[in-house]
Amino acid sequence: MYNRLKTKFLGIEVKSPLVLPAGIMDMSFSGLDISARNGAGMVTSKSLTLEPRSGHKGPVIAEFESGLLNSMGLCNPGIVDGLAEIDEFKERSDTPVIVSVFANNTQDFIKITNRVNDSKADFLELNLSCPNVYDEFGIPLAASKNKVYEIVNAVKRDSELPVIAKLSPNVLNIIDIATAAEKAGADALCLINTVGPGMLIDIKMVKPVLFPKFGGLSGPCIKPVALKLIYQTYSAVNIPIIGMGGVTDGEDAIEMIMAGAILVGVGTAVYYRGIEVFNKINKEIIQFMDESGYSLLEEIPRLEKLENATQTSDL
Amino acid sequence: MNKRVTLTIAKIEHETKDIKTFTFYHKLDARPGQFIMLTDFEGGEKPFSISDCTENEFSVTVKKIGEFTTRLFSKREGDLMSFRGAYGSSFFISNTKVLLVGGGYGVPPLYFLAKRLLKAGAEVVVVNGARTEEDLLFDDKFKELNIKYINITEKGDLGKKGTSVSIAKKLLQNQLVPKPQLGNNNHPQAGAWGRENREKFDFLYAAGPEKMMKNLQKFTGDITYEFLLERYMKCAIGICGNCTVDPLGIRLCVEGPVLHKKLVEQLTEFGKYHRDASGKRIGF
């Protein structure tokens, strides 16, 4: 049945367009593996940094009526141990893996890239858009087209793997940023990271619920924002897009594809529908294809691109 | 969605020099083995097993270990705390003859379990082990229940030296060997665990240090068991991946913390390592 969901991403065949995004179930080889076994066509590691990070003090996550708010704080075992987990995953699975990495400057990105070159990962994703380390590192790199260009360009020179730039929704003009990444040589784009950041308050104790005060918003409520930004980006660039943000069921995934995504990330939906969510959405995509008369995923049409997309301001 | 609840601490009991039980007046829909995430919003949110839960109140038992629990120890009755949960899997409630094995700070959730088992009509035997008499948790509470209760310390200050595993081993092996002959004092099962003490358990439950459970596992034979495991938890809702266990990838905050024998037996990391807040592997 799933043969119908096969697709190609940067020359590599994936069994399903669904991707486990960075930050979800990806601390260990076994977390990646259970996601792949449950129907994810591709998996992404936790964003790895040069040194291990314990992340923020809790509460780092809050459930609320319309989604989740999180500020994990880039916890990860560091590039060495993180890549060892990925290699262990690759020993037991043929599912392609994206290694997500985070650094605050070009030099560290280069150091990390060289480590990744020696791993069994298939793609390198640059997390330019973590919204939760503002206190430590300032405004996310993805907010500046010059920074995005500089880092992607430098990493591309050293990387033996295709490079994906993960972009933030929290920018004035997504097209400026996306085209900067493309010009710098990015092989693909991944968007969106969490929205906001936002906050919640405990009204009895008069305290922010998250200890870091602010956190990135995810879940069904961000889907319209994601669709709009993916559609604008799709209209302006010629490189493939991994689209994500609030995808919870098959119809959401179809919307992402129609907006221009080649692959679709499913993250917070693991909270709503369990780790089986990937297979559930795979089935729902096929159900939609049956109902609409599409025999293969690639037959699903895209929206017509925006005219003059590069001139369209987000404001 | 699990709604966060913020309320005052109703009662604080001193269990040992570094362990306290905090009780909240709140109708919590919880089953034995489940946990809550507790915070004061001052930095730190930690999982705690529910040590008791009745119609209108529940308790958690906390050991002073780090920054968060140290601050928690300075709280007084009437101070506000916030929690979310209950989360996670729970123990199977059997109505047969069951053995509960607890070690050290792991014991409190077994108290909640023992009460629910009794309610279901089970015949309950509890083994409670600690380093010293002073460290023994819930000794009085267990003594008040209609159970067979055995306490033991490594120091031997209750009379005999031993561990909860050494006692459980005798109890479990007793049901596996032939009936001892009367008057045969050389038989390994003669003496303290003589004929009238013979036990036949249908289910085994354990909570405590992982090394203890790893050790106990050797003597489980054919008996079905459930162990309560602990891992570093952050989100408690099954998405961050910090508490997944190898090689299955199951999340201890959702599919655990109570794991059935069939799952425990497949865990390569059981008794060997866990992951810290960064996800780095740490040996036990």
Coordinates of C-alpha atoms in Angstrom, one line a residue:
Chain A
M1 CA 0.0 0.0 0.0
Y2 CA 2.7 2.4 1.0
N3 CA 4.5 2.1 -2.3
R4 CA 2.1 4.8 -3.4
L5 CA 3.6 7.2 -0.8
K6 CA 7.2 6.8 -2.0
T7 CA 8.8 10.0 -3.0
K8 CA 12.3 11.3 -3.7
F9 CA 14.1 14.0 -1.8
L10 CA 17.4 15.3 -3.1
G11 CA 17.9 12.0 -4.9
I12 CA 17.2 9.7 -2.0
E13 CA 14.0 7.6 -2.0
V14 CA 11.8 7.8 1.1
K15 CA 9.0 5.4 1.8
S16 CA 6.7 8.1 3.1
P17 CA 6.7 11.9 2.9
L18 CA 6.4 12.1 6.7
V19 CA 9.4 13.3 8.6
L20 CA 10.1 13.2 12.3
P21 CA 11.3 16.8 12.9
A22 CA 14.2 17.9 15.2
G23 CA 13.3 18.0 18.9
I24 CA 10.7 15.2 18.9
M25 CA 11.6 11.7 20.2
D26 CA 15.1 12.1 18.9
M27 CA 17.5 12.0 21.9
S28 CA 18.5 8.4 21.2
F29 CA 18.9 5.8 18.4
S30 CA 15.9 4.0 19.8
G31 CA 13.6 7.1 19.7
L32 CA 14.5 7.5 16.0
D33 CA 14.0 3.9 15.4
I34 CA 10.6 3.6 16.9
S35 CA 9.5 6.6 14.8
A36 CA 10.8 5.0 11.7
R37 CA 9.1 1.7 12.5
N38 CA 5.9 3.5 13.0
G39 CA 5.9 5.0 9.5
A40 CA 8.1 8.0 9.4
G41 CA 9.9 8.1 6.0
M42 CA 12.7 10.2 7.4
V43 CA 13.9 11.1 10.9
T44 CA 15.8 14.1 12.3
S45 CA 18.1 14.1 15.2
K46 CA 17.9 16.5 18.2
S47 CA 19.8 19.7 17.3
L48 CA 23.3 18.8 18.2
T49 CA 25.8 21.4 19.6
L50 CA 29.6 21.1 19.9
E51 CA 29.3 20.4 23.7
P52 CA 26.6 18.6 25.6
R53 CA 23.8 20.9 26.9
S54 CA 21.4 20.0 29.7
G55 CA 18.8 22.5 28.5
H56 CA 16.7 24.8 30.6
K57 CA 15.3 24.2 34.1
G58 CA 11.7 23.2 34.0
P59 CA 8.9 23.6 33.5
V60 CA 10.1 23.5 29.9
I61 CA 6.8 22.5 28.4
A62 CA 3.2 23.5 28.9
E63 CA 0.1 21.9 27.5
F64 CA -2.8 24.3 26.8
E65 CA -6.1 24.3 24.9
S66 CA -4.7 25.0 21.4
G67 CA -1.2 23.3 21.4
L68 CA 2.1 23.2 23.3
L69 CA 4.5 25.8 24.4
N70 CA 8.1 24.6 24.9
S71 CA 11.5 25.9 25.7
M72 CA 13.7 22.9 26.1
G73 CA 16.8 25.0 25.7
L74 CA 18.6 22.9 23.1
C75 CA 19.4 20.0 25.4
N76 CA 21.5 17.4 23.6
P77 CA 24.4 15.1 24.3
G78 CA 26.8 17.0 22.1
I79 CA 27.9 16.3 18.6
V80 CA 30.1 13.3 19.5
D81 CA 27.6 11.3 21.5
G82 CA 24.7 12.6 19.3
L83 CA 26.4 11.3 16.1
A84 CA 27.1 8.0 17.8
E85 CA 23.3 7.6 18.4
I86 CA 22.7 8.3 14.8
D87 CA 25.3 5.8 13.7
E88 CA 23.7 3.2 16.0
F89 CA 20.3 4.0 14.4
K90 CA 21.7 3.6 10.9
E91 CA 23.0 0.1 11.8
R92 CA 19.4 -1.0 12.4
S93 CA 17.4 1.1 9.9
D94 CA 17.6 2.1 6.3
T95 CA 15.5 5.1 6.9
P96 CA 17.3 8.3 5.9
V97 CA 18.4 10.5 8.7
I98 CA 18.8 14.3 8.9
V99 CA 21.3 15.4 11.5
S100 CA 20.2 18.7 12.9
V101 CA 22.9 21.0 14.3
F102 CA 23.0 24.2 16.1
A103 CA 25.8 26.8 16.6
N104 CA 25.9 30.5 17.3
N105 CA 28.6 31.4 14.8
T106 CA 30.0 30.3 11.5
Q107 CA 33.2 28.9 13.0
D108 CA 31.3 26.4 15.3
F109 CA 29.0 25.5 12.4
I110 CA 32.1 24.5 10.4
K111 CA 33.6 22.5 13.2
I112 CA 30.3 20.6 13.6
T113 CA 30.0 20.1 9.8
N114 CA 33.3 18.4 9.7
R115 CA 32.2 16.0 12.5
V116 CA 29.0 15.3 10.6
N117 CA 31.0 14.5 7.4
D118 CA 32.4 11.5 9.3
S119 CA 29.0 10.1 10.4
K120 CA 26.4 7.9 8.7
A121 CA 23.9 10.7 8.4
D122 CA 22.2 11.5 5.1
F123 CA 21.5 15.2 5.4
L124 CA 22.8 18.1 7.4
E125 CA 20.2 20.5 8.8
L126 CA 21.2 23.9 10.1
N127 CA 19.0 24.9 13.0
L128 CA 19.1 28.7 12.4
S129 CA 15.9 29.3 14.1
C130 CA 15.7 28.0 17.7
P131 CA 13.5 30.6 19.4
N132 CA 14.3 29.5 22.9
V133 CA 17.9 30.6 23.5
Y134 CA 17.5 34.3 23.1
D135 CA 19.0 35.0 26.6
E136 CA 22.1 33.1 25.7
F137 CA 22.6 33.7 22.0
G138 CA 20.3 36.6 21.0
I139 CA 18.0 36.9 18.1
P140 CA 18.0 33.6 16.0
L141 CA 20.3 33.7 13.0
A142 CA 17.3 33.0 10.8
A143 CA 16.1 36.5 11.4
S144 CA 19.0 38.0 9.3
K145 CA 19.3 37.2 5.6
N146 CA 23.0 38.2 5.8
K147 CA 23.7 35.8 8.6
V148 CA 21.8 33.0 6.9
Y149 CA 23.7 33.6 3.7
E150 CA 27.1 33.7 5.5
I151 CA 26.5 30.4 7.4
V152 CA 24.9 28.4 4.7
N153 CA 27.6 29.5 2.3
A154 CA 30.4 28.5 4.7
V155 CA 28.9 25.2 5.6
K156 CA 28.2 24.3 2.0
R157 CA 31.9 24.7 1.2
D158 CA 32.8 22.0 3.8
S159 CA 29.8 19.7 4.0
E160 CA 29.9 16.4 2.2
L161 CA 26.1 16.1 2.8
P162 CA 23.3 18.0 1.3
V163 CA 22.5 21.0 3.5
I164 CA 19.0 21.9 4.7
A165 CA 18.3 25.3 6.3
K166 CA 15.7 25.3 9.0
L167 CA 13.9 28.6 9.0
S168 CA 11.9 30.6 11.5
P169 CA 8.4 31.8 11.1
N170 CA 9.1 34.7 13.3
V171 CA 10.6 37.0 10.7
L172 CA 9.4 40.1 8.8
N173 CA 9.9 38.6 5.3
I174 CA 10.3 34.9 4.9
I175 CA 11.1 35.3 1.2
D176 CA 14.2 37.4 1.9
I177 CA 15.5 34.7 4.2
A178 CA 14.6 31.8 2.0
T179 CA 16.1 33.2 -1.1
A180 CA 19.3 34.1 0.9
A181 CA 19.6 30.5 1.9
E182 CA 19.0 29.3 -1.7
K183 CA 21.6 31.8 -3.1
A184 CA 24.1 30.6 -0.5
G185 CA 23.7 27.1 -1.8
A186 CA 21.2 25.4 0.5
D187 CA 20.0 22.2 -1.1
A188 CA 16.6 22.4 0.7
L189 CA 14.7 24.3 3.2
C190 CA 12.8 23.2 6.3
L191 CA 10.1 25.4 7.8
I192 CA 8.6 26.4 10.1
N193 CA 10.2 26.2 13.5
T194 CA 7.9 27.0 16.4
V195 CA 5.9 30.2 16.4
G196 CA 6.2 33.2 18.8
P197 CA 7.6 32.7 21.2
G198 CA 4.7 33.0 23.5
M199 CA 4.0 32.7 27.2
L200 CA 1.5 31.4 29.7
I201 CA 0.9 32.6 33.3
D202 CA -0.1 30.7 36.4
I203 CA -2.6 33.0 37.9
K204 CA -2.5 31.6 41.4
M205 CA 1.2 31.9 41.9
V206 CA 1.5 34.8 39.5
K207 CA 4.4 33.3 37.6
P208 CA 5.2 32.4 34.0
V209 CA 4.3 28.7 33.6
L210 CA 7.6 28.0 31.7
F211 CA 10.6 28.7 33.8
P212 CA 12.4 30.3 30.8
K213 CA 9.2 32.5 30.7
F214 CA 8.8 32.3 26.9
G215 CA 8.6 29.3 24.6
G216 CA 7.9 28.3 21.0
L217 CA 4.3 27.5 20.1
S218 CA 3.4 24.3 18.2
G219 CA 0.3 22.3 17.5
P220 CA -2.8 22.7 15.3
C221 CA -3.1 26.4 15.9
I222 CA 0.1 27.2 14.0
K223 CA -0.8 25.3 10.8
P224 CA -2.3 28.4 9.0
V225 CA 0.9 30.3 9.7
A226 CA 3.0 27.4 8.4
L227 CA 0.9 27.0 5.3
K228 CA 1.2 30.6 4.4
L229 CA 5.0 30.8 4.9
I230 CA 5.6 27.5 3.0
Y231 CA 3.4 28.7 0.1
Q232 CA 5.3 32.0 -0.1
T233 CA 8.6 30.3 0.1
Y234 CA 7.6 27.7 -2.5
S235 CA 6.6 30.5 -4.8
A236 CA 10.0 32.1 -4.5
V237 CA 12.6 29.4 -4.5
N238 CA 13.5 26.4 -6.6
I239 CA 14.8 24.1 -3.9
P240 CA 12.7 21.4 -2.2
I241 CA 10.9 22.3 1.1
I242 CA 10.2 20.1 4.1
G243 CA 7.0 21.7 5.4
M244 CA 5.9 21.5 9.0
G245 CA 3.8 23.2 11.6
G246 CA 0.7 21.9 13.2
V247 CA 0.2 18.8 11.0
T248 CA -2.0 16.5 12.9
D249 CA -3.8 14.4 10.3
G250 CA -3.6 13.3 6.6
E251 CA -5.6 16.3 5.4
D252 CA -3.1 18.6 7.1
A253 CA -0.3 16.8 5.3
I254 CA -2.1 17.2 2.0
E255 CA -2.4 20.9 2.6
M256 CA 1.3 21.1 3.2
I257 CA 2.0 19.4 0.0
M258 CA -0.4 21.6 -1.9
A259 CA 1.3 24.6 -0.4
G260 CA 4.6 23.4 -1.9
A261 CA 6.2 21.0 0.5
I262 CA 7.9 17.8 -0.8
L263 CA 8.1 16.2 2.7
V264 CA 6.0 16.9 5.7
G265 CA 7.1 17.1 9.3
V266 CA 5.0 15.6 12.1
G267 CA 6.0 16.6 15.6
T268 CA 3.5 17.8 18.2
A269 CA 1.0 15.4 16.7
V270 CA 2.9 12.6 18.5
Y271 CA 1.5 14.2 21.7
Y272 CA -2.0 14.2 20.3
R273 CA -2.1 10.8 18.5
G274 CA 0.8 8.7 19.9
I275 CA 3.9 7.5 18.2
E276 CA 1.7 5.6 15.8
V277 CA 0.7 9.0 14.3
F278 CA 3.0 8.5 11.3
N279 CA 1.2 5.3 10.1
K280 CA -2.1 6.9 10.9
I281 CA -1.3 9.9 8.7
N282 CA 0.1 7.7 6.0
K283 CA -3.2 5.8 5.9
E284 CA -5.2 9.1 5.8
I285 CA -3.1 10.4 2.9
I286 CA -3.8 7.3 1.0
Q287 CA -7.5 7.5 1.9
F288 CA -7.5 11.0 0.5
M289 CA -5.7 9.9 -2.6
D290 CA -8.3 7.1 -3.2
E291 CA -11.2 9.5 -2.7
S292 CA -9.7 12.1 -5.1
G293 CA -8.4 9.7 -7.7
Y294 CA -4.6 10.1 -7.2
S295 CA -2.7 6.9 -7.5
L296 CA 0.7 8.3 -6.6
L297 CA 1.8 11.0 -4.2
E298 CA 3.5 13.0 -6.9
E299 CA 0.1 13.4 -8.6
I300 CA -1.2 15.6 -5.8
P301 CA -1.3 19.1 -7.3
R302 CA 0.4 22.2 -5.9
L303 CA -1.2 25.6 -5.7
E304 CA -0.3 27.9 -8.5
K305 CA 2.8 29.9 -7.3
L306 CA 2.3 33.5 -6.2
E307 CA 3.1 35.9 -8.9
N308 CA 6.0 38.2 -8.2
A309 CA 6.6 36.3 -5.0
T310 CA 10.0 37.8 -4.5
Q311 CA 8.5 41.2 -4.3
T312 CA 5.8 40.2 -1.8
S313 CA 6.3 41.6 1.6
D314 CA 5.1 39.7 4.6
L315 CA 3.7 42.8 6.1
Chain B
M1 CA -5.0 17.7 27.6
N2 CA -3.9 17.5 31.2
K3 CA -4.8 20.7 33.0
R4 CA -2.3 22.1 35.3
V5 CA -3.5 22.4 39.0
T6 CA -2.0 24.9 41.4
L7 CA -2.9 24.4 45.1
T8 CA -1.6 24.6 48.6
I9 CA 0.4 21.9 50.4
A10 CA -2.1 20.5 52.9
K11 CA 0.2 18.3 54.9
I12 CA 3.9 17.7 55.2
E13 CA 5.2 14.5 57.0
H14 CA 8.8 13.8 57.8
E15 CA 9.6 10.3 56.9
T16 CA 13.4 10.2 57.4
K17 CA 16.1 12.8 57.7
D18 CA 16.0 13.5 53.9
I19 CA 12.5 12.3 52.9
K20 CA 9.2 14.0 53.3
T21 CA 5.7 13.2 52.1
F22 CA 3.6 16.1 50.7
T23 CA -0.1 15.8 50.7
F24 CA -2.6 17.8 48.6
Y25 CA -6.3 18.0 49.0
H26 CA -7.4 17.3 45.5
K27 CA -9.4 14.7 43.7
L28 CA -6.8 13.1 41.5
D29 CA -7.7 10.4 39.0
A30 CA -4.5 8.4 39.5
R31 CA -3.6 4.7 39.5
P32 CA -0.7 3.1 41.3
G33 CA 2.6 3.6 39.5
Q34 CA 1.6 6.8 37.9
F35 CA 3.4 10.1 38.6
I36 CA 2.9 13.8 38.6
M37 CA 5.2 16.6 37.5
L38 CA 5.6 19.0 40.4
T39 CA 7.0 22.6 40.3
D40 CA 7.1 25.8 42.2
F41 CA 7.9 27.8 39.0
E42 CA 11.3 28.8 40.6
G43 CA 13.4 26.5 38.4
G44 CA 12.8 22.8 38.2
E45 CA 9.8 20.5 37.5
K46 CA 10.3 16.9 38.5
P47 CA 8.3 13.7 38.3
F48 CA 7.2 12.1 41.6
S49 CA 5.4 8.7 42.0
I50 CA 2.1 9.0 43.8
S51 CA 2.6 7.3 47.2
D52 CA -1.1 7.5 48.2
C53 CA -4.3 8.6 46.6
T54 CA -7.8 8.5 48.2
E55 CA -11.1 10.1 47.3
N56 CA -10.1 13.6 48.0
E57 CA -6.4 13.7 48.5
F58 CA -3.1 12.4 47.2
S59 CA 0.5 12.4 48.3
V60 CA 4.0 12.3 46.9
T61 CA 7.1 11.3 48.8
V62 CA 10.2 13.3 48.0
K63 CA 13.8 12.7 48.7
K64 CA 16.1 15.8 49.0
I65 CA 18.5 15.3 46.2
G66 CA 19.1 18.4 44.1
E67 CA 18.3 22.1 43.9
F68 CA 14.6 21.7 43.3
T69 CA 14.0 19.2 46.1
T70 CA 16.1 21.2 48.5
R71 CA 13.8 24.2 47.9
L72 CA 10.8 21.9 48.2
F73 CA 12.0 20.9 51.6
S74 CA 11.9 24.5 52.7
K75 CA 8.2 24.8 51.9
R76 CA 5.5 24.8 54.6
E77 CA 2.0 23.6 54.8
G78 CA -0.1 26.3 53.1
D79 CA 2.5 27.2 50.5
L80 CA 1.4 26.9 46.9
M81 CA 2.7 24.3 44.5
S82 CA 1.7 23.4 40.9
F83 CA 1.4 20.0 39.3
R84 CA 0.3 18.3 36.1
G85 CA -0.7 14.7 35.7
A86 CA -1.2 12.0 36.7
Y87 CA 0.9 10.6 33.8
G88 CA 2.2 7.2 32.7
S89 CA 1.3 3.6 32.9
S90 CA 0.1 1.9 36.1
F91 CA 0.5 -1.5 37.8
F92 CA -1.9 -4.3 37.0
I93 CA -4.3 -4.8 39.8
S94 CA -4.4 -8.5 40.5
N95 CA -6.8 -10.2 42.9
T96 CA -4.6 -13.2 43.5
K97 CA -1.6 -13.8 45.8
V98 CA 1.0 -11.2 45.0
L99 CA 4.5 -10.1 46.1
L100 CA 5.6 -6.5 46.3
V101 CA 9.4 -5.9 46.6
G102 CA 10.6 -2.4 47.4
G103 CA 14.0 -0.9 48.1
G104 CA 14.9 2.4 49.7
Y105 CA 13.3 5.5 48.3
G106 CA 11.5 3.4 45.6
V107 CA 9.0 2.0 48.1
P108 CA 6.3 4.7 48.4
P109 CA 4.3 3.9 45.2
L110 CA 4.1 0.3 46.4
Y111 CA 2.1 1.5 49.4
F112 CA -0.5 3.0 47.1
L113 CA -0.4 -0.2 45.1
A114 CA -0.8 -2.4 48.2
K115 CA -3.9 -0.5 49.2
R116 CA -5.5 -0.9 45.7
L117 CA -4.6 -4.6 45.6
L118 CA -6.2 -5.2 49.0
K119 CA -9.3 -3.4 47.7
A120 CA -9.4 -5.7 44.7
G121 CA -9.2 -8.7 47.1
A122 CA -5.6 -9.7 46.5
E123 CA -3.5 -11.5 49.2
V124 CA -0.6 -9.1 49.6
V125 CA 3.0 -9.8 50.8
V126 CA 5.3 -6.8 51.0
V127 CA 9.1 -6.9 51.4
N128 CA 10.5 -3.5 52.3
G129 CA 14.2 -3.1 52.4
A130 CA 16.6 -0.2 53.3
R131 CA 20.1 0.4 54.4
T132 CA 19.3 1.1 58.0
E133 CA 16.2 1.2 60.2
E134 CA 16.3 4.9 59.9
D135 CA 16.1 4.8 56.1
L136 CA 13.2 2.4 56.1
L137 CA 10.2 4.1 54.5
F138 CA 6.5 3.7 55.3
D139 CA 7.2 1.0 57.9
D140 CA 4.3 2.0 60.1
K141 CA 2.0 2.6 57.2
F142 CA 2.6 -0.9 55.9
K143 CA 2.1 -2.4 59.4
E144 CA -1.3 -0.9 59.5
L145 CA -2.4 -2.7 56.3
N146 CA -3.9 -6.2 56.3
I147 CA -0.9 -7.7 54.6
K148 CA 2.0 -10.0 55.3
Y149 CA 4.9 -7.5 55.8
I150 CA 8.6 -8.2 56.0
N151 CA 11.1 -5.4 56.7
I152 CA 14.8 -5.9 56.4
T153 CA 17.9 -3.7 56.5
E154 CA 21.4 -4.1 55.2
K155 CA 22.8 -3.0 58.5
G156 CA 20.7 -5.6 60.4
D157 CA 19.4 -3.1 63.0
L158 CA 16.0 -4.8 62.8
G159 CA 17.4 -8.1 63.8
K160 CA 18.5 -9.7 60.6
K161 CA 20.9 -8.5 57.9
G162 CA 19.7 -8.6 54.4
T163 CA 18.1 -6.9 51.4
S164 CA 14.6 -6.9 50.0
V165 CA 16.1 -9.0 47.1
S166 CA 17.6 -11.6 49.5
I167 CA 14.2 -12.0 51.2
A168 CA 12.3 -12.0 47.9
K169 CA 14.7 -14.6 46.5
K170 CA 13.8 -17.0 49.4
L171 CA 10.1 -16.4 49.0
L172 CA 10.3 -16.9 45.2
Q173 CA 12.6 -19.9 45.2
N174 CA 10.4 -21.5 47.9
Q175 CA 7.6 -21.9 45.5
L176 CA 9.9 -23.5 42.9
V177 CA 11.5 -26.2 45.0
P178 CA 9.9 -29.4 46.2
K179 CA 8.1 -29.4 49.5
P180 CA 10.8 -29.7 52.2
Q181 CA 10.7 -32.9 54.2
L182 CA 9.9 -32.5 57.9
G183 CA 12.9 -32.9 60.0
N184 CA 15.3 -32.5 57.1
N185 CA 17.4 -29.7 58.4
N186 CA 19.9 -29.8 55.6
H187 CA 17.3 -28.9 53.0
P188 CA 17.9 -25.3 51.8
Q189 CA 14.3 -24.3 52.4
A190 CA 14.1 -25.7 55.9
G191 CA 14.1 -23.4 58.9
A192 CA 12.8 -19.9 58.7
W193 CA 11.0 -20.6 55.4
G194 CA 9.6 -23.9 56.5
R195 CA 6.4 -25.5 55.4
E196 CA 3.8 -23.2 56.9
N197 CA 5.5 -20.2 55.2
R198 CA 5.4 -21.6 51.7
E199 CA 4.3 -19.0 49.3
K200 CA 2.9 -19.3 45.8
F201 CA 2.7 -16.0 44.1
D202 CA 0.9 -15.2 40.9
F203 CA 2.3 -11.7 40.4
L204 CA 5.4 -9.8 41.4
Y205 CA 5.8 -6.0 41.6
A206 CA 8.9 -4.1 42.3
A207 CA 10.1 -0.5 42.7
G208 CA 13.4 0.8 43.9
P209 CA 17.0 1.2 42.7
E210 CA 17.4 -0.3 39.2
K211 CA 20.3 -2.4 40.4
M212 CA 18.0 -3.9 42.9
M213 CA 15.4 -4.8 40.3
K214 CA 18.1 -6.1 38.0
N215 CA 19.2 -8.4 40.8
L216 CA 15.7 -9.4 41.6
Q217 CA 15.0 -10.3 38.0
K218 CA 17.4 -13.3 38.3
F219 CA 15.0 -15.0 40.7
T220 CA 11.7 -14.3 38.9
G221 CA 11.6 -17.6 37.0
D222 CA 8.2 -18.0 35.4
I223 CA 6.4 -15.5 37.5
T224 CA 4.8 -12.5 35.8
Y225 CA 6.2 -9.2 37.0
E226 CA 6.0 -5.5 36.6
F227 CA 8.8 -3.1 37.6
L228 CA 8.6 0.6 38.1
L229 CA 11.6 2.2 36.3
E230 CA 12.9 5.8 36.5
R231 CA 14.5 7.9 33.8
Y232 CA 15.2 11.6 33.4
M233 CA 11.9 13.1 32.4
K234 CA 11.3 16.6 31.0
C235 CA 8.0 16.8 29.0
A236 CA 6.2 13.8 30.6
I237 CA 3.9 13.8 27.5
G238 CA 5.9 11.6 25.2
I239 CA 7.5 14.0 22.8
C240 CA 10.9 15.1 24.0
G241 CA 12.4 11.7 23.9
N242 CA 14.6 12.1 27.0
C243 CA 13.2 9.1 28.7
T244 CA 13.1 6.6 25.8
V245 CA 14.7 3.3 26.7
D246 CA 16.9 1.2 24.4
P247 CA 16.5 -0.5 22.2
L248 CA 12.7 -0.4 22.1
G249 CA 12.4 3.4 22.0
I250 CA 9.4 3.3 24.3
R251 CA 8.9 6.3 26.4
L252 CA 9.0 5.8 30.1
C253 CA 6.7 8.8 30.7
V254 CA 3.9 7.3 28.5
E255 CA 4.5 3.5 28.0
G256 CA 6.1 3.5 31.5
P257 CA 7.1 4.0 34.2
V258 CA 5.6 0.7 35.0
L259 CA 6.8 -1.9 32.6
H260 CA 5.6 -5.5 32.1
K261 CA 8.1 -8.4 32.3
K262 CA 7.9 -8.8 28.5
L263 CA 9.2 -5.3 27.9
V264 CA 11.7 -5.3 30.7
E265 CA 13.3 -8.4 29.3
Q266 CA 13.9 -6.7 26.0
L267 CA 15.6 -3.7 27.5
T268 CA 19.4 -3.7 26.8
E269 CA 19.9 -0.7 29.0
F270 CA 18.1 -2.1 32.0
G271 CA 20.4 -2.1 35.0
K272 CA 23.3 -0.7 32.8
Y273 CA 22.8 2.9 31.9
H274 CA 20.3 5.8 31.7
R275 CA 20.4 9.2 30.0
D276 CA 21.0 12.5 31.8
A277 CA 19.4 15.8 31.1
S278 CA 21.5 16.2 28.0
G279 CA 20.7 12.8 26.7
K280 CA 24.2 11.5 27.5
R281 CA 24.4 7.9 28.6
I282 CA 25.4 7.4 32.3
G283 CA 26.2 4.1 33.8
F284 CA 24.3 2.9 37.0

